Amino acid sequence: MSRQELKFHDNNLYRTGTLLVWDPAPYSANLTEWFKHPDYNFFENYKRYRKDNPNQLFYIINPKMQWQLWDILQENTAEDIQRNPPSSGMMGILLMMTICDQTDVYEFLPSKRQTDLCHYYEKFQDQACTIGAYHPLMFEKNLVKRINQGSDEEIYMKGKVTLPGFGTFQCPKT
């Protein structure tokens, strides 16, 4: 939403559904520090969008959430993980758990299938993306594989994971 070439305010893609935005912050940053020095300056675009679309659900995720997720990854591995924020895919899984509206998640974490996508928003290949230099991808994949209740074929060939608890979890009525 901070990249002008993606035409956030003009693209109909963003006119339906619930929008979520997050921005990496240093591990120990508080909200005030993050607001003053975000990685991507999206606050003005957010305010403009809210003014133009006041009824659409649109949330800014607290940057502490990504680091709480990183802490969970670290707690679930014996190795020390480089302190890089989790991927959008892993954030998506966590948000799906929070939103609680389905049990099956598709291709949040790349399966064995070949893809040219390094990020969901642009096409380029970069070895650093594949090995997880920007995000703790290997640790994310291992954790999701451990909690997956679907088959190995589904996760590896289709990119589908089935996560526990979604089908029985009761979300509060809003």
PDB file of C-alpha atoms in Angstrom:
ATOM      1  CA  MET A   1       0.000   0.000   0.000  1.00  0.00           C
ATOM      2  CA  SER A   2       3.007   2.288   0.228  1.00  0.00           C
ATOM      3  CA  ARG A   3       4.205   1.535  -3.313  1.00  0.00           C
ATOM      4  CA  GLN A   4       2.632   3.972  -5.764  1.00  0.00           C
ATOM      5  CA  GLU A   5       2.910   1.606  -8.754  1.00  0.00           C
ATOM      6  CA  LEU A   6       0.442  -0.787  -7.098  1.00  0.00           C
ATOM      7  CA  LYS A   7      -2.241   1.958  -7.143  1.00  0.00           C
ATOM      8  CA  PHE A   8      -3.702   1.100  -3.768  1.00  0.00           C
ATOM      9  CA  HIS A   9      -6.346   3.845  -3.828  1.00  0.00           C
ATOM     10  CA  ASP A  10      -7.481   3.141  -7.397  1.00  0.00           C
ATOM     11  CA  ASN A  11      -7.441  -0.663  -7.563  1.00  0.00           C
ATOM     12  CA  ASN A  12     -10.843  -2.367  -7.106  1.00  0.00           C
ATOM     13  CA  LEU A  13      -9.048  -5.376  -5.628  1.00  0.00           C
ATOM     14  CA  TYR A  14      -8.915  -3.517  -2.301  1.00  0.00           C
ATOM     15  CA  ARG A  15     -12.590  -2.479  -2.218  1.00  0.00           C
ATOM     16  CA  THR A  16     -14.003  -5.713  -0.811  1.00  0.00           C
ATOM     17  CA  GLY A  17     -13.129  -7.948   2.099  1.00  0.00           C
ATOM     18  CA  THR A  18     -11.182  -7.148   5.214  1.00  0.00           C
ATOM     19  CA  LEU A  19      -7.840  -5.409   4.795  1.00  0.00           C
ATOM     20  CA  LEU A  20      -4.913  -6.001   7.132  1.00  0.00           C
ATOM     21  CA  VAL A  21      -1.618  -4.175   7.038  1.00  0.00           C
ATOM     22  CA  TRP A  22       1.547  -4.639   9.047  1.00  0.00           C
ATOM     23  CA  ASP A  23       4.991  -3.219   8.916  1.00  0.00           C
ATOM     24  CA  PRO A  24       8.190  -4.634  10.399  1.00  0.00           C
ATOM     25  CA  ALA A  25       9.537  -2.878  13.443  1.00  0.00           C
ATOM     26  CA  PRO A  26      12.694  -3.564  15.437  1.00  0.00           C
ATOM     27  CA  TYR A  27      12.239  -6.356  17.967  1.00  0.00           C
ATOM     28  CA  SER A  28      12.286  -4.043  20.973  1.00  0.00           C
ATOM     29  CA  ALA A  29      10.480  -1.045  19.429  1.00  0.00           C
ATOM     30  CA  ASN A  30       7.366   0.305  21.088  1.00  0.00           C
ATOM     31  CA  LEU A  31       4.369   1.692  19.183  1.00  0.00           C
ATOM     32  CA  THR A  32       5.554   5.309  19.429  1.00  0.00           C
ATOM     33  CA  GLU A  33       8.993   4.474  17.997  1.00  0.00           C
ATOM     34  CA  TRP A  34       7.410   2.423  15.232  1.00  0.00           C
ATOM     35  CA  PHE A  35       4.926   5.157  14.321  1.00  0.00           C
ATOM     36  CA  LYS A  36       7.744   7.718  14.056  1.00  0.00           C
ATOM     37  CA  HIS A  37      10.033   5.430  11.997  1.00  0.00           C
ATOM     38  CA  PRO A  38       8.113   2.724  10.070  1.00  0.00           C
ATOM     39  CA  ASP A  39       9.914   0.638   7.463  1.00  0.00           C
ATOM     40  CA  TYR A  40       7.192   1.566   4.973  1.00  0.00           C
ATOM     41  CA  ASN A  41       5.438   4.886   5.287  1.00  0.00           C
ATOM     42  CA  PHE A  42       1.822   3.764   4.912  1.00  0.00           C
ATOM     43  CA  PHE A  43       0.066   5.831   7.582  1.00  0.00           C
ATOM     44  CA  GLU A  44      -0.986   8.647   5.233  1.00  0.00           C
ATOM     45  CA  ASN A  45      -2.359   6.129   2.724  1.00  0.00           C
ATOM     46  CA  TYR A  46      -4.195   4.388   5.550  1.00  0.00           C
ATOM     47  CA  LYS A  47      -5.800   7.641   6.755  1.00  0.00           C
ATOM     48  CA  ARG A  48      -6.832   8.604   3.227  1.00  0.00           C
ATOM     49  CA  TYR A  49      -8.310   5.158   2.566  1.00  0.00           C
ATOM     50  CA  ARG A  50     -10.240   5.193   5.868  1.00  0.00           C
ATOM     51  CA  LYS A  51     -11.663   8.610   4.992  1.00  0.00           C
ATOM     52  CA  ASP A  52     -12.753   7.439   1.513  1.00  0.00           C
ATOM     53  CA  ASN A  53     -13.993   3.988   2.692  1.00  0.00           C
ATOM     54  CA  PRO A  54     -15.171   4.413   6.300  1.00  0.00           C
ATOM     55  CA  ASN A  55     -17.311   1.246   6.392  1.00  0.00           C
ATOM     56  CA  GLN A  56     -14.740  -1.246   5.128  1.00  0.00           C
ATOM     57  CA  LEU A  57     -12.959  -3.309   7.754  1.00  0.00           C
ATOM     58  CA  PHE A  58      -9.298  -2.289   7.694  1.00  0.00           C
ATOM     59  CA  TYR A  59      -6.837  -2.994  10.481  1.00  0.00           C
ATOM     60  CA  ILE A  60      -3.240  -2.116  11.292  1.00  0.00           C
ATOM     61  CA  ILE A  61      -1.594  -5.030  13.090  1.00  0.00           C
ATOM     62  CA  ASN A  62       0.471  -4.155  16.123  1.00  0.00           C
ATOM     63  CA  PRO A  63       4.131  -4.803  15.181  1.00  0.00           C
ATOM     64  CA  LYS A  64       4.644  -6.651  18.477  1.00  0.00           C
ATOM     65  CA  MET A  65       2.471  -9.432  17.056  1.00  0.00           C
ATOM     66  CA  GLN A  66       5.075 -10.431  14.469  1.00  0.00           C
ATOM     67  CA  TRP A  67       7.739 -10.624  17.157  1.00  0.00           C
ATOM     68  CA  GLN A  68       5.472 -12.675  19.413  1.00  0.00           C
ATOM     69  CA  LEU A  69       5.138 -15.055  16.479  1.00  0.00           C
ATOM     70  CA  TRP A  70       8.937 -15.029  16.042  1.00  0.00           C
ATOM     71  CA  ASP A  71       9.216 -15.912  19.762  1.00  0.00           C
ATOM     72  CA  ILE A  72       6.896 -18.897  19.183  1.00  0.00           C
ATOM     73  CA  LEU A  73       9.087 -20.050  16.295  1.00  0.00           C
ATOM     74  CA  GLN A  74      12.201 -19.698  18.456  1.00  0.00           C
ATOM     75  CA  GLU A  75      10.590 -21.590  21.335  1.00  0.00           C
ATOM     76  CA  ASN A  76       9.761 -24.465  18.983  1.00  0.00           C
ATOM     77  CA  THR A  77      13.257 -25.100  17.689  1.00  0.00           C
ATOM     78  CA  ALA A  78      16.499 -26.078  19.370  1.00  0.00           C
ATOM     79  CA  GLU A  79      18.548 -23.756  17.152  1.00  0.00           C
ATOM     80  CA  ASP A  80      19.012 -20.016  17.463  1.00  0.00           C
ATOM     81  CA  ILE A  81      17.034 -18.229  14.751  1.00  0.00           C
ATOM     82  CA  GLN A  82      18.275 -14.991  13.243  1.00  0.00           C
ATOM     83  CA  ARG A  83      15.983 -12.192  14.408  1.00  0.00           C
ATOM     84  CA  ASN A  84      14.150 -11.452  11.150  1.00  0.00           C
ATOM     85  CA  PRO A  85      10.399 -10.926  11.061  1.00  0.00           C
ATOM     86  CA  PRO A  86       8.210 -13.870  10.080  1.00  0.00           C
ATOM     87  CA  SER A  87       6.991 -14.026   6.491  1.00  0.00           C
ATOM     88  CA  SER A  88       3.673 -12.650   5.310  1.00  0.00           C
ATOM     89  CA  GLY A  89       2.595 -16.252   4.871  1.00  0.00           C
ATOM     90  CA  MET A  90       3.237 -17.094   8.501  1.00  0.00           C
ATOM     91  CA  MET A  91       1.563 -13.864   9.584  1.00  0.00           C
ATOM     92  CA  GLY A  92      -1.379 -14.910   7.413  1.00  0.00           C
ATOM     93  CA  ILE A  93      -1.633 -18.251   9.184  1.00  0.00           C
ATOM     94  CA  LEU A  94      -1.625 -16.529  12.564  1.00  0.00           C
ATOM     95  CA  LEU A  95      -4.221 -14.020  11.400  1.00  0.00           C
ATOM     96  CA  MET A  96      -6.399 -16.808  10.021  1.00  0.00           C
ATOM     97  CA  MET A  97      -6.252 -18.419  13.441  1.00  0.00           C
ATOM     98  CA  THR A  98      -7.228 -15.102  15.019  1.00  0.00           C
ATOM     99  CA  ILE A  99     -10.040 -14.427  12.553  1.00  0.00           C
ATOM    100  CA  CYS A 100     -11.151 -18.060  12.907  1.00  0.00           C
ATOM    101  CA  ASP A 101     -13.104 -18.588   9.726  1.00  0.00           C
ATOM    102  CA  GLN A 102     -11.659 -21.711   8.143  1.00  0.00           C
ATOM    103  CA  THR A 103      -9.581 -24.796   8.798  1.00  0.00           C
ATOM    104  CA  ASP A 104      -7.738 -25.202   5.514  1.00  0.00           C
ATOM    105  CA  VAL A 105      -5.012 -22.772   4.490  1.00  0.00           C
ATOM    106  CA  TYR A 106      -3.558 -22.838   0.973  1.00  0.00           C
ATOM    107  CA  GLU A 107      -0.008 -21.880  -0.047  1.00  0.00           C
ATOM    108  CA  PHE A 108       0.806 -19.543   2.798  1.00  0.00           C
ATOM    109  CA  LEU A 109       4.085 -21.400   3.005  1.00  0.00           C
ATOM    110  CA  PRO A 110       5.464 -22.530  -0.354  1.00  0.00           C
ATOM    111  CA  SER A 111       5.234 -26.237  -0.945  1.00  0.00           C
ATOM    112  CA  LYS A 112       7.646 -28.265  -3.097  1.00  0.00           C
ATOM    113  CA  ARG A 113       5.886 -26.959  -6.202  1.00  0.00           C
ATOM    114  CA  GLN A 114       8.035 -24.656  -8.321  1.00  0.00           C
ATOM    115  CA  THR A 115       7.069 -20.999  -8.219  1.00  0.00           C
ATOM    116  CA  ASP A 116       8.579 -17.768  -9.529  1.00  0.00           C
ATOM    117  CA  LEU A 117       7.106 -15.757  -6.693  1.00  0.00           C
ATOM    118  CA  CYS A 118       9.486 -14.491  -4.060  1.00  0.00           C
ATOM    119  CA  HIS A 119       6.782 -12.284  -2.590  1.00  0.00           C
ATOM    120  CA  TYR A 120       3.059 -12.334  -3.127  1.00  0.00           C
ATOM    121  CA  TYR A 121       3.105  -8.842  -4.667  1.00  0.00           C
ATOM    122  CA  GLU A 122       5.858  -9.061  -7.301  1.00  0.00           C
ATOM    123  CA  LYS A 123       7.528 -11.596  -9.584  1.00  0.00           C
ATOM    124  CA  PHE A 124      11.231 -12.137  -9.184  1.00  0.00           C
ATOM    125  CA  GLN A 125      13.500 -14.942  -8.105  1.00  0.00           C
ATOM    126  CA  ASP A 126      16.085 -14.473  -5.444  1.00  0.00           C
ATOM    127  CA  GLN A 127      18.078 -17.281  -3.832  1.00  0.00           C
ATOM    128  CA  ALA A 128      17.848 -15.404  -0.531  1.00  0.00           C
ATOM    129  CA  CYS A 129      14.055 -15.788  -0.619  1.00  0.00           C
ATOM    130  CA  THR A 130      14.320 -19.509  -1.261  1.00  0.00           C
ATOM    131  CA  ILE A 131      16.685 -20.144   1.636  1.00  0.00           C
ATOM    132  CA  GLY A 132      14.952 -17.706   3.978  1.00  0.00           C
ATOM    133  CA  ALA A 133      17.509 -14.905   4.390  1.00  0.00           C
ATOM    134  CA  TYR A 134      14.757 -12.338   4.985  1.00  0.00           C
ATOM    135  CA  HIS A 135      12.421 -14.505   7.051  1.00  0.00           C
ATOM    136  CA  PRO A 136      12.860 -17.674   9.161  1.00  0.00           C
ATOM    137  CA  LEU A 137      11.213 -19.749   6.413  1.00  0.00           C
ATOM    138  CA  MET A 138      12.714 -23.116   7.293  1.00  0.00           C
ATOM    139  CA  PHE A 139      11.535 -22.804  10.892  1.00  0.00           C
ATOM    140  CA  GLU A 140       8.097 -21.603   9.778  1.00  0.00           C
ATOM    141  CA  LYS A 141       7.712 -24.570   7.443  1.00  0.00           C
ATOM    142  CA  ASN A 142       8.854 -27.032  10.114  1.00  0.00           C
ATOM    143  CA  LEU A 143       6.394 -25.678  12.684  1.00  0.00           C
ATOM    144  CA  VAL A 144       3.468 -25.687  10.239  1.00  0.00           C
ATOM    145  CA  LYS A 145       4.362 -29.215   9.094  1.00  0.00           C
ATOM    146  CA  ARG A 146       4.386 -30.402  12.724  1.00  0.00           C
ATOM    147  CA  ILE A 147       0.933 -28.967  13.477  1.00  0.00           C
ATOM    148  CA  ASN A 148      -0.572 -29.898  10.089  1.00  0.00           C
ATOM    149  CA  GLN A 149      -3.328 -32.480  10.410  1.00  0.00           C
ATOM    150  CA  GLY A 150      -3.563 -33.102   6.671  1.00  0.00           C
ATOM    151  CA  SER A 151      -1.533 -35.518   4.619  1.00  0.00           C
ATOM    152  CA  ASP A 152       2.030 -35.052   3.395  1.00  0.00           C
ATOM    153  CA  GLU A 153       0.685 -35.159  -0.163  1.00  0.00           C
ATOM    154  CA  GLU A 154      -1.610 -32.204   0.518  1.00  0.00           C
ATOM    155  CA  ILE A 155       1.103 -30.072   2.062  1.00  0.00           C
ATOM    156  CA  TYR A 156       3.837 -30.925  -0.456  1.00  0.00           C
ATOM    157  CA  MET A 157       1.917 -31.246  -3.689  1.00  0.00           C
ATOM    158  CA  LYS A 158      -1.001 -28.866  -3.167  1.00  0.00           C
ATOM    159  CA  GLY A 159       0.448 -26.407  -0.656  1.00  0.00           C
ATOM    160  CA  LYS A 160      -2.507 -27.063   1.657  1.00  0.00           C
ATOM    161  CA  VAL A 161      -2.267 -27.302   5.430  1.00  0.00           C
ATOM    162  CA  THR A 162      -5.060 -28.263   7.776  1.00  0.00           C
ATOM    163  CA  LEU A 163      -4.588 -26.674  11.147  1.00  0.00           C
ATOM    164  CA  PRO A 164      -6.010 -28.017  14.408  1.00  0.00           C
ATOM    165  CA  GLY A 165      -8.811 -26.396  16.310  1.00  0.00           C
ATOM    166  CA  PHE A 166     -10.288 -24.248  13.554  1.00  0.00           C
ATOM    167  CA  GLY A 167     -13.299 -26.477  12.983  1.00  0.00           C
ATOM    168  CA  THR A 168     -14.248 -26.665  16.655  1.00  0.00           C
ATOM    169  CA  PHE A 169     -13.165 -23.248  17.896  1.00  0.00           C
ATOM    170  CA  GLN A 170     -16.108 -20.972  18.721  1.00  0.00           C
ATOM    171  CA  CYS A 171     -15.521 -17.364  17.745  1.00  0.00           C
ATOM    172  CA  PRO A 172     -17.422 -14.653  19.604  1.00  0.00           C
ATOM    173  CA  LYS A 173     -20.336 -13.189  17.660  1.00  0.00           C
ATOM    174  CA  THR A 174     -19.673  -9.656  16.449  1.00  0.00           C
TER     175      THR A 174
END
